[in-house]
CSV table of C-alpha atoms and ligand atoms in Angstrom, one decimal:
chain,number,residue,atom,x,y,z
A,1,MET,CA,34.4,-24.6,-18.7
A,2,THR,CA,31.2,-24.3,-20.6
A,3,PHE,CA,31.0,-20.8,-19.3
A,4,LEU,CA,34.6,-20.0,-20.5
A,5,ARG,CA,33.8,-21.4,-23.9
A,6,SER,CA,30.6,-19.3,-24.1
A,7,LEU,CA,32.8,-16.3,-23.4
A,8,ALA,CA,35.3,-17.2,-26.1
A,9,SER,CA,32.5,-17.4,-28.6
A,10,SER,CA,30.6,-14.3,-27.6
A,11,LYS,CA,32.1,-12.3,-30.4
A,12,GLY,CA,32.2,-8.9,-28.8
A,13,ASP,CA,28.6,-8.9,-27.6
A,14,LEU,CA,28.4,-9.2,-23.8
A,15,SER,CA,24.7,-9.7,-23.7
A,16,SER,CA,25.1,-13.0,-25.6
A,17,ILE,CA,27.2,-14.5,-22.8
A,18,THR,CA,25.5,-17.4,-21.0
A,19,ALA,CA,26.7,-17.0,-17.4
A,20,PRO,CA,26.2,-19.7,-14.8
A,21,PRO,CA,23.4,-18.9,-12.4
A,22,PHE,CA,25.7,-17.9,-9.5
A,23,ILE,CA,27.1,-15.1,-11.7
A,24,LEU,CA,23.7,-13.7,-12.7
A,25,SER,CA,22.5,-10.4,-11.3
A,26,GLY,CA,18.9,-9.2,-11.0
A,27,THR,CA,20.0,-5.7,-11.7
A,28,SER,CA,19.8,-4.2,-15.2
A,29,LEU,CA,22.7,-2.5,-16.8
A,30,VAL,CA,20.5,0.6,-17.2
A,31,GLU,CA,20.9,1.1,-13.5
A,32,TYR,CA,24.7,1.5,-13.6
A,33,SER,CA,24.5,5.2,-14.6
A,34,LYS,CA,23.7,5.8,-10.9
A,35,PHE,CA,27.3,5.2,-9.9
A,36,TRP,CA,28.2,8.7,-11.3
A,37,ALA,CA,26.6,10.6,-8.5
A,38,GLU,CA,26.4,8.4,-5.4
A,39,LEU,CA,28.6,11.0,-3.7
A,40,PRO,CA,26.5,14.1,-4.3
A,41,ASP,CA,28.8,16.3,-2.2
A,42,LEU,CA,31.7,15.6,-4.5
A,43,PHE,CA,29.5,15.9,-7.6
A,44,VAL,CA,28.5,19.5,-6.8
A,45,ALA,CA,31.8,20.5,-5.2
A,46,PRO,CA,33.3,22.0,-8.4
A,47,THR,CA,30.5,24.5,-8.7
A,48,MET,CA,31.7,26.3,-5.6
A,49,ILE,CA,35.3,26.7,-6.6
A,50,LEU,CA,36.2,30.0,-8.3
A,51,ASP,CA,39.7,29.1,-9.3
A,52,LYS,CA,39.8,27.2,-12.6
A,53,GLU,CA,42.8,25.1,-11.6
A,54,GLU,CA,41.3,24.1,-8.3
A,55,ARG,CA,38.0,23.4,-10.0
A,56,ALA,CA,39.5,21.1,-12.5
A,57,LEU,CA,41.1,19.3,-9.5
A,58,ALA,CA,37.8,19.0,-7.8
A,59,VAL,CA,36.3,17.4,-11.0
A,60,VAL,CA,39.2,14.9,-11.0
A,61,ARG,CA,38.5,14.1,-7.3
A,62,TRP,CA,34.8,13.5,-8.0
A,63,PHE,CA,35.6,11.3,-11.0
A,64,ILE,CA,38.2,9.2,-9.0
A,65,ALA,CA,35.6,8.9,-6.2
A,66,THR,CA,33.0,7.4,-8.6
A,67,LEU,CA,35.2,4.5,-9.6
A,68,LYS,CA,34.8,2.5,-6.5
A,69,GLY,CA,31.0,2.3,-6.9
A,70,GLN,CA,31.2,1.8,-10.7
A,71,TYR,CA,33.7,-1.0,-10.6
A,72,THR,CA,33.8,-2.7,-7.1
A,73,SER,CA,30.3,-2.4,-5.7
A,74,ARG,CA,29.0,-5.7,-7.0
A,75,ASN,CA,32.0,-7.5,-5.4
A,76,GLU,CA,31.4,-5.8,-2.2
A,77,ALA,CA,27.7,-6.4,-2.0
A,78,LEU,CA,27.5,-9.8,-3.7
A,79,GLY,CA,31.0,-11.3,-3.4
A,80,SER,CA,31.9,-11.1,-7.1
A,81,GLU,CA,31.2,-9.2,-10.3
A,82,LYS,CA,27.9,-10.3,-11.8
A,83,LYS,CA,26.3,-10.4,-15.2
A,84,PRO,CA,23.7,-7.6,-15.3
A,85,LEU,CA,20.4,-8.0,-17.0
A,86,ASN,CA,20.5,-6.9,-20.6
A,87,PRO,CA,18.2,-3.8,-20.8
A,88,PHE,CA,15.4,-3.7,-23.4
A,89,LEU,CA,15.0,-0.8,-25.8
A,90,GLY,CA,13.2,2.0,-24.0
A,91,GLU,CA,13.9,0.7,-20.5
A,92,LEU,CA,14.1,3.5,-18.0
A,93,PHE,CA,15.8,3.9,-14.7
A,94,LEU,CA,14.8,7.0,-12.7
A,95,GLY,CA,15.6,8.2,-9.3
A,96,LYS,CA,16.9,11.0,-7.1
A,97,TRP,CA,19.2,11.7,-4.3
A,98,GLU,CA,17.9,14.0,-1.6
A,99,THR,CA,20.6,15.3,0.7
A,100,GLU,CA,20.5,18.0,3.2
A,101,LEU,CA,23.3,20.2,1.8
A,102,GLU,CA,23.1,19.4,-1.9
A,103,GLY,CA,19.3,19.2,-2.2
A,104,THR,CA,17.9,17.2,-5.1
A,105,THR,CA,20.0,15.4,-7.7
A,106,ILE,CA,18.1,13.7,-10.5
A,107,LEU,CA,19.0,10.7,-12.5
A,108,VAL,CA,17.4,9.8,-15.9
A,109,SER,CA,18.8,6.7,-17.5
A,110,GLU,CA,17.4,5.2,-20.7
A,111,GLN,CA,18.3,2.2,-22.9
A,112,VAL,CA,18.5,3.9,-26.3
A,113,SER,CA,19.8,1.0,-28.3
A,114,HIS,CA,19.5,-2.7,-27.8
A,115,HIS,CA,21.7,-3.9,-30.6
A,116,PRO,CA,24.4,-2.9,-29.9
A,117,PRO,CA,23.4,-2.1,-26.3
A,118,VAL,CA,23.7,1.6,-25.5
A,119,THR,CA,22.6,3.4,-22.3
A,120,ALA,CA,22.2,7.2,-22.2
A,121,TYR,CA,21.8,9.2,-19.0
A,122,ALA,CA,21.5,12.6,-17.5
A,123,ILE,CA,22.2,13.5,-13.9
A,124,TYR,CA,21.5,17.1,-12.7
A,125,ASN,CA,21.4,19.2,-9.6
A,126,ASP,CA,19.7,22.6,-10.3
A,127,ALA,CA,20.5,24.1,-6.9
A,128,TYR,CA,24.2,24.0,-7.8
A,129,GLY,CA,23.8,24.2,-11.5
A,130,ILE,CA,25.6,21.1,-12.5
A,131,GLU,CA,24.7,18.4,-15.0
A,132,LEU,CA,26.3,15.2,-16.3
A,133,GLN,CA,25.3,13.7,-19.6
A,134,GLY,CA,26.7,10.6,-21.2
A,135,TYR,CA,26.1,7.4,-22.9
A,136,ASN,CA,27.9,4.1,-23.1
A,137,GLY,CA,28.2,0.8,-24.7
A,138,GLN,CA,30.7,-2.0,-24.5
A,139,LYS,CA,32.8,-4.0,-26.9
A,140,ALA,CA,34.2,-7.2,-25.6
A,141,SER,CA,37.0,-9.5,-26.6
A,142,PHE,CA,38.3,-12.7,-25.0
A,143,SER,CA,41.9,-13.6,-24.4
A,144,THR,CA,43.0,-16.9,-22.7
A,145,THR,CA,41.7,-16.2,-19.1
A,146,MET,CA,40.4,-12.7,-19.4
A,147,LEU,CA,37.5,-10.8,-20.7
A,148,ASN,CA,38.5,-7.5,-22.1
A,149,VAL,CA,35.9,-4.7,-22.3
A,150,ARG,CA,36.4,-1.5,-24.2
A,151,GLN,CA,33.9,1.2,-23.4
A,152,VAL,CA,32.3,3.2,-26.2
A,153,GLY,CA,30.9,6.7,-25.5
A,154,HIS,CA,31.8,9.4,-23.1
A,155,ALA,CA,30.5,11.6,-20.3
A,156,VAL,CA,30.2,15.4,-20.3
A,157,LEU,CA,30.0,17.4,-17.1
A,158,TYR,CA,28.6,20.9,-17.4
A,159,ILE,CA,28.9,23.7,-14.8
A,160,LYS,CA,26.4,26.4,-15.5
A,161,LYS,CA,27.9,29.2,-13.4
A,162,PHE,CA,31.2,29.1,-15.3
A,163,ASP,CA,29.7,27.8,-18.6
A,164,GLU,CA,32.3,25.2,-18.5
A,165,TYR,CA,32.4,21.7,-20.0
A,166,TYR,CA,34.5,18.6,-19.0
A,167,TYR,CA,34.7,15.9,-21.6
A,168,ILE,CA,35.4,12.6,-20.0
A,169,THR,CA,36.5,9.4,-21.8
A,170,LEU,CA,35.8,6.0,-20.3
A,171,PRO,CA,38.5,3.5,-19.2
A,172,THR,CA,39.0,0.1,-20.7
A,173,LEU,CA,38.5,-2.7,-18.3
A,174,HIS,CA,39.1,-6.4,-18.0
A,175,ILE,CA,37.5,-9.1,-16.0
A,176,GLU,CA,39.8,-11.3,-14.0
A,177,GLY,CA,39.1,-14.4,-11.8
A,178,LEU,CA,36.8,-16.0,-14.4
A,179,PHE,CA,38.5,-19.4,-14.1
A,180,TYR,CA,37.8,-19.5,-10.4
A,181,GLY,CA,34.2,-18.4,-10.9
A,182,ALA,CA,34.9,-15.2,-9.0
A,183,PRO,CA,35.1,-12.5,-11.6
A,184,TYR,CA,36.1,-9.0,-10.7
A,185,VAL,CA,36.9,-5.8,-12.7
A,186,GLU,CA,40.3,-4.2,-13.1
A,187,LEU,CA,40.8,-1.0,-15.0
A,188,GLU,CA,43.5,-0.4,-17.6
A,189,GLN,CA,44.6,2.2,-20.1
A,190,LYS,CA,43.4,5.7,-19.4
A,191,THR,CA,40.7,8.4,-18.9
A,192,LEU,CA,41.0,11.9,-20.2
A,193,ILE,CA,39.2,14.7,-18.6
A,194,GLN,CA,39.4,17.8,-20.8
A,195,SER,CA,37.9,21.0,-19.7
A,196,SER,CA,36.8,23.8,-22.0
A,197,SER,CA,38.9,26.0,-19.8
A,198,GLY,CA,41.9,24.3,-21.1
A,199,TYR,CA,42.9,22.3,-18.1
A,200,CYS,CA,43.4,18.6,-18.8
A,201,ALA,CA,43.8,15.5,-16.7
A,202,SER,CA,45.1,12.2,-17.9
A,203,ILE,CA,44.4,9.2,-15.6
A,204,GLU,CA,46.3,6.0,-16.2
A,205,TYR,CA,45.1,2.8,-14.6
A,206,SER,CA,46.8,-0.4,-13.7
A,207,GLY,CA,46.3,-3.5,-11.6
A,208,LYS,CA,48.5,-5.3,-9.2
A,209,GLY,CA,52.2,-5.0,-9.8
A,210,TYR,CA,52.5,-2.3,-12.4
A,211,PHE,CA,52.7,1.0,-10.5
A,212,SER,CA,52.7,-0.9,-7.1
A,213,GLY,CA,51.9,-4.2,-5.5
A,214,LYS,CA,48.3,-3.1,-5.1
A,215,LYS,CA,45.2,-3.6,-7.1
A,216,ASN,CA,43.1,-0.7,-8.5
A,217,THR,CA,45.9,1.7,-8.8
A,218,PHE,CA,46.1,4.9,-10.9
A,219,LYS,CA,48.3,7.8,-11.7
A,220,ALA,CA,46.8,11.1,-12.7
A,221,LYS,CA,48.4,14.2,-14.1
A,222,LEU,CA,46.7,17.5,-14.3
A,223,TYR,CA,48.1,19.9,-16.9
A,224,ALA,CA,47.7,23.6,-17.4
A,225,PRO,CA,46.0,24.8,-20.7
A,226,ASP,CA,47.8,23.6,-23.8
A,227,GLN,CA,49.7,21.2,-21.7
A,228,SER,CA,52.1,24.0,-21.1
A,229,SER,CA,53.0,22.6,-17.6
A,230,LEU,CA,52.3,19.7,-15.4
A,231,LEU,CA,50.6,21.0,-12.2
A,232,TYR,CA,49.8,18.0,-10.1
A,233,THR,CA,50.5,14.3,-10.0
A,234,ILE,CA,48.1,12.1,-8.1
A,235,SER,CA,48.6,8.5,-7.4
A,236,GLY,CA,47.3,5.7,-5.3
A,237,GLN,CA,44.3,3.3,-5.3
A,238,TRP,CA,41.0,4.5,-6.7
A,239,SER,CA,39.2,2.1,-4.4
A,240,GLY,CA,41.2,3.3,-1.4
A,241,LYS,CA,43.6,6.1,-0.7
A,242,SER,CA,45.5,8.5,-3.0
A,243,THR,CA,47.9,11.3,-2.6
A,244,ILE,CA,48.6,14.5,-4.5
A,245,MET,CA,51.9,16.0,-5.3
A,246,THR,CA,52.2,19.7,-6.3
A,247,GLU,CA,54.8,20.1,-8.9
A,248,LYS,CA,55.7,23.6,-7.8
A,249,LYS,CA,56.3,22.9,-4.1
A,250,LYS,CA,57.0,19.1,-4.4
A,251,SER,CA,54.8,18.7,-1.3
A,252,GLU,CA,52.6,15.7,-0.9
A,253,SER,CA,49.2,15.4,0.8
A,254,VAL,CA,46.0,13.3,0.9
A,255,PHE,CA,43.9,13.6,-2.3
A,256,TYR,CA,41.1,11.2,-1.7
A,257,ASP,CA,40.3,8.4,0.7
A,258,ALA,CA,37.4,6.2,-0.3
A,259,MET,CA,37.0,4.9,3.2
A,260,GLU,CA,36.0,8.3,4.5
A,261,HIS,CA,33.1,8.7,2.1
A,262,LYS,CA,29.8,7.0,2.4
A,263,VAL,CA,27.7,6.6,-0.8
A,264,VAL,CA,24.3,8.0,-0.7
A,265,PRO,CA,21.8,5.5,-2.1
A,266,LEU,CA,19.6,6.6,-4.9
A,267,VAL,CA,15.9,6.9,-4.1
A,268,VAL,CA,13.6,5.0,-6.6
A,269,LYS,CA,9.9,5.1,-6.6
A,270,PRO,CA,8.1,2.1,-5.1
A,271,LEU,CA,7.5,-0.6,-7.7
A,272,GLU,CA,3.7,-0.1,-7.8
A,273,GLN,CA,4.2,3.6,-8.7
A,274,GLN,CA,6.6,2.9,-11.5
A,275,ALA,CA,5.6,2.7,-15.2
A,276,GLU,CA,5.8,-0.8,-16.7
A,277,TYR,CA,8.9,0.2,-18.8
A,278,GLU,CA,10.8,1.2,-15.6
A,279,SER,CA,13.7,-1.2,-15.0
A,280,ARG,CA,12.9,-2.6,-11.6
A,281,ARG,CA,9.2,-3.0,-12.3
A,282,ALA,CA,9.8,-4.6,-15.6
A,283,TRP,CA,12.4,-7.1,-14.3
A,284,GLU,CA,10.7,-7.7,-10.9
A,285,LYS,CA,10.0,-11.4,-11.5
A,286,VAL,CA,13.3,-12.1,-13.1
A,287,ALA,CA,15.1,-10.4,-10.2
A,288,ALA,CA,13.1,-12.4,-7.6
A,289,ALA,CA,14.0,-15.6,-9.4
A,290,VAL,CA,17.7,-14.6,-9.5
A,291,GLN,CA,17.5,-14.1,-5.8
A,292,ILE,CA,16.5,-17.7,-5.2
A,293,MET,CA,18.5,-19.0,-8.2
A,294,ASP,CA,15.4,-20.4,-9.8
A,295,TYR,CA,16.8,-21.0,-13.2
A,296,ASP,CA,13.6,-22.1,-14.9
A,297,THR,CA,11.7,-19.0,-13.7
A,298,ILE,CA,14.5,-16.8,-14.7
A,299,HIS,CA,14.3,-18.3,-18.2
A,300,VAL,CA,10.5,-18.1,-18.5
A,301,GLU,CA,10.3,-14.5,-17.2
A,302,LYS,CA,13.2,-13.3,-19.4
A,303,SER,CA,11.7,-14.9,-22.4
A,304,LYS,CA,8.4,-13.1,-21.8
A,305,ILE,CA,10.2,-9.7,-22.0
A,306,GLU,CA,12.3,-10.8,-25.0
A,307,ASN,CA,9.2,-12.0,-26.9
A,308,GLN,CA,7.4,-8.8,-26.1
A,309,GLN,CA,10.3,-6.8,-27.5
A,310,ARG,CA,10.5,-9.0,-30.6
A,311,GLU,CA,6.8,-8.3,-31.2
A,312,LEU,CA,7.3,-4.6,-30.9
A,313,ARG,CA,10.2,-4.6,-33.3
A,314,LYS,CA,8.1,-6.7,-35.8
A,315,LYS,CA,5.3,-4.3,-35.6
A,316,GLU,CA,7.5,-1.3,-36.1
A,317,LYS,CA,9.0,-2.9,-39.1
A,318,GLU,CA,5.6,-3.6,-40.6
A,319,GLU,CA,4.6,0.0,-40.0
A,320,GLY,CA,7.9,1.3,-41.3
A,321,VAL,CA,8.5,3.3,-38.1
A,322,GLU,CA,11.4,3.4,-35.7
A,323,TRP,CA,11.2,3.2,-32.0
A,324,GLN,CA,10.9,6.6,-30.4
A,325,ARG,CA,13.4,7.1,-27.7
A,326,ARG,CA,11.7,8.6,-24.7
A,327,TYR,CA,14.1,11.3,-23.4
A,328,PHE,CA,17.2,11.2,-25.5
A,329,GLU,CA,17.9,12.0,-29.1
A,330,LEU,CA,20.8,11.2,-31.4
A,331,ILE,CA,22.1,14.5,-32.8
A,332,GLU,CA,25.0,15.7,-34.7
A,333,ASP,CA,27.8,16.8,-32.4
A,334,GLU,CA,28.5,20.4,-33.4
A,335,GLY,CA,28.4,22.4,-30.3
A,336,PRO,CA,30.9,23.0,-27.6
A,337,LEU,CA,31.3,19.3,-27.0
A,338,LYS,CA,33.0,18.8,-30.3
A,339,ASP,CA,35.4,21.6,-29.5
A,340,VAL,CA,36.3,20.0,-26.1
A,341,ALA,CA,36.8,16.6,-27.7
A,342,GLU,CA,39.1,18.2,-30.2
A,343,LEU,CA,41.0,20.0,-27.4
A,344,ALA,CA,41.5,16.6,-25.8
A,345,GLY,CA,42.7,15.1,-29.1
A,346,VAL,CA,39.9,12.7,-29.0
A,347,GLU,CA,38.1,11.8,-32.2
A,348,PRO,CA,34.6,13.1,-31.5
A,349,ASP,CA,31.7,10.9,-32.3
A,350,GLU,CA,29.7,12.0,-35.3
A,351,LYS,CA,26.5,11.7,-33.4
A,352,VAL,CA,25.8,11.9,-29.7
A,353,TRP,CA,22.9,11.0,-27.5
A,354,ARG,CA,21.6,14.2,-25.8
A,355,PHE,CA,19.0,14.5,-23.1
A,356,ASN,CA,15.8,16.3,-23.9
A,357,ARG,CA,15.0,17.8,-20.6
A,358,GLU,CA,11.9,19.6,-21.7
A,359,VAL,CA,10.2,16.4,-22.9
A,360,PHE,CA,11.1,14.7,-19.7
A,361,GLU,CA,9.8,17.4,-17.5
A,362,HIS,CA,6.5,17.4,-19.4
A,363,SER,CA,6.0,13.7,-18.8
A,364,SER,CA,4.6,11.9,-15.8
A,365,ASP,CA,8.0,10.1,-15.4
A,366,SER,CA,9.5,13.4,-14.0
A,367,LYS,CA,7.4,13.0,-10.9
A,368,LEU,CA,10.0,11.3,-8.8
B,1,CLR,C1,28.8,-0.2,-17.5
B,1,CLR,C2,28.9,1.3,-17.4
B,1,CLR,C3,29.2,1.7,-16.0
B,1,CLR,C4,30.5,1.1,-15.6
B,1,CLR,C5,30.5,-0.4,-15.8
B,1,CLR,C6,30.9,-1.2,-14.8
B,1,CLR,C7,31.0,-2.7,-14.8
B,1,CLR,C8,30.8,-3.3,-16.2
B,1,CLR,C9,29.7,-2.5,-16.9
B,1,CLR,C10,30.0,-1.0,-17.1
B,1,CLR,C11,29.3,-3.2,-18.3
B,1,CLR,C12,29.0,-4.6,-18.2
B,1,CLR,C13,30.2,-5.4,-17.5
B,1,CLR,C14,30.4,-4.7,-16.1
B,1,CLR,C15,31.3,-5.7,-15.4
B,1,CLR,C16,30.9,-7.1,-15.9
B,1,CLR,C17,29.8,-6.8,-17.0
B,1,CLR,C18,31.4,-5.4,-18.4
B,1,CLR,C19,31.1,-0.8,-18.1
B,1,CLR,C20,29.8,-8.0,-18.0
B,1,CLR,C21,28.7,-7.9,-19.0
B,1,CLR,C22,29.6,-9.3,-17.3
B,1,CLR,C23,30.1,-10.5,-18.0
B,1,CLR,C24,29.8,-11.7,-17.3
B,1,CLR,C25,30.8,-12.1,-16.2
B,1,CLR,C26,32.0,-12.8,-16.7
B,1,CLR,C27,30.8,-11.6,-14.9
B,1,CLR,O1,29.3,3.1,-15.9
């Protein structure tokens, strides 16, 4: 009950929630960017497809495939959704996927704002010429038994060979099962994937009982440029199986089956080789205390980090300087991104976080 009350009074800021120890996780939210590319084969697949329509479909497939990791992996690994650690400003999470066919895919994730929390990330594979950039924050509200979370920000996929962008909006979600102390995520509303080629997908989500009796369901529609015609309808469970229907032939076939794909874990440097601002190294002691549910140590170690941060902010204020983000910068959105957002009918953000690859590659952090 205390927990539910703390949720009710959290006023939109998820980091201020005091969760009971069994719901705490030793993983920082800055790590969650990795869920975008744990299936490297699907991530690079669109780069090999010459037909625009088929390519847009491959992007939708990759996107649908990422949802299981993004939204159910804590339940699967830990038994329920957990409250992640609240990243500090400048916290970094770096890693790479090395796979035989796809080669190296790199992840750079950075906490670019603490209040409100915002994480920015870049994921790229040069062998295939594909890059995903994005940033996100969350706005929470509480209603009777549910925690509702709206995501702020977006992701942009870029395919070099075709000079093609895909603007991806993020779904709204809610947390169920709070009353039973076993929280889990369900998605709602929709995601738009708008390509600069004109193709556009709209993915609608729902839980048990709306489209079907199953949880984690979705219905996606892929449209031709200018929404001139509906090409495909895909439906099923994003955490399980889905089927695709071709409008022309009215034939149905398997679109994606999550059971048939194994995630490739990200490779992160050993703790002793990490910089002190890298997530796992910075939170090492907290994470260890979370493991054994040592509440006092969790508190002591968290406070150390928080106080250090407070000191840094105080010093910056005194010196009249602002914290320098490591590898991302907030810039005016004027380029192709704005055009794609407009194509999608989405109000583009005035300023967006963009990855500065050159700065990253000249730093020691790029030695992964
Ligand atoms: C972060 C960005 C990722 C997708 C994603 C998945 C799960 C979300 C997480 C985001 C934000 C934080 C989140 C989490 C599920 C539970 C957790 C909303 C959107 C909150 C802070 C936990 C609250 C405490 C509990 C009641 C469990 O790409």
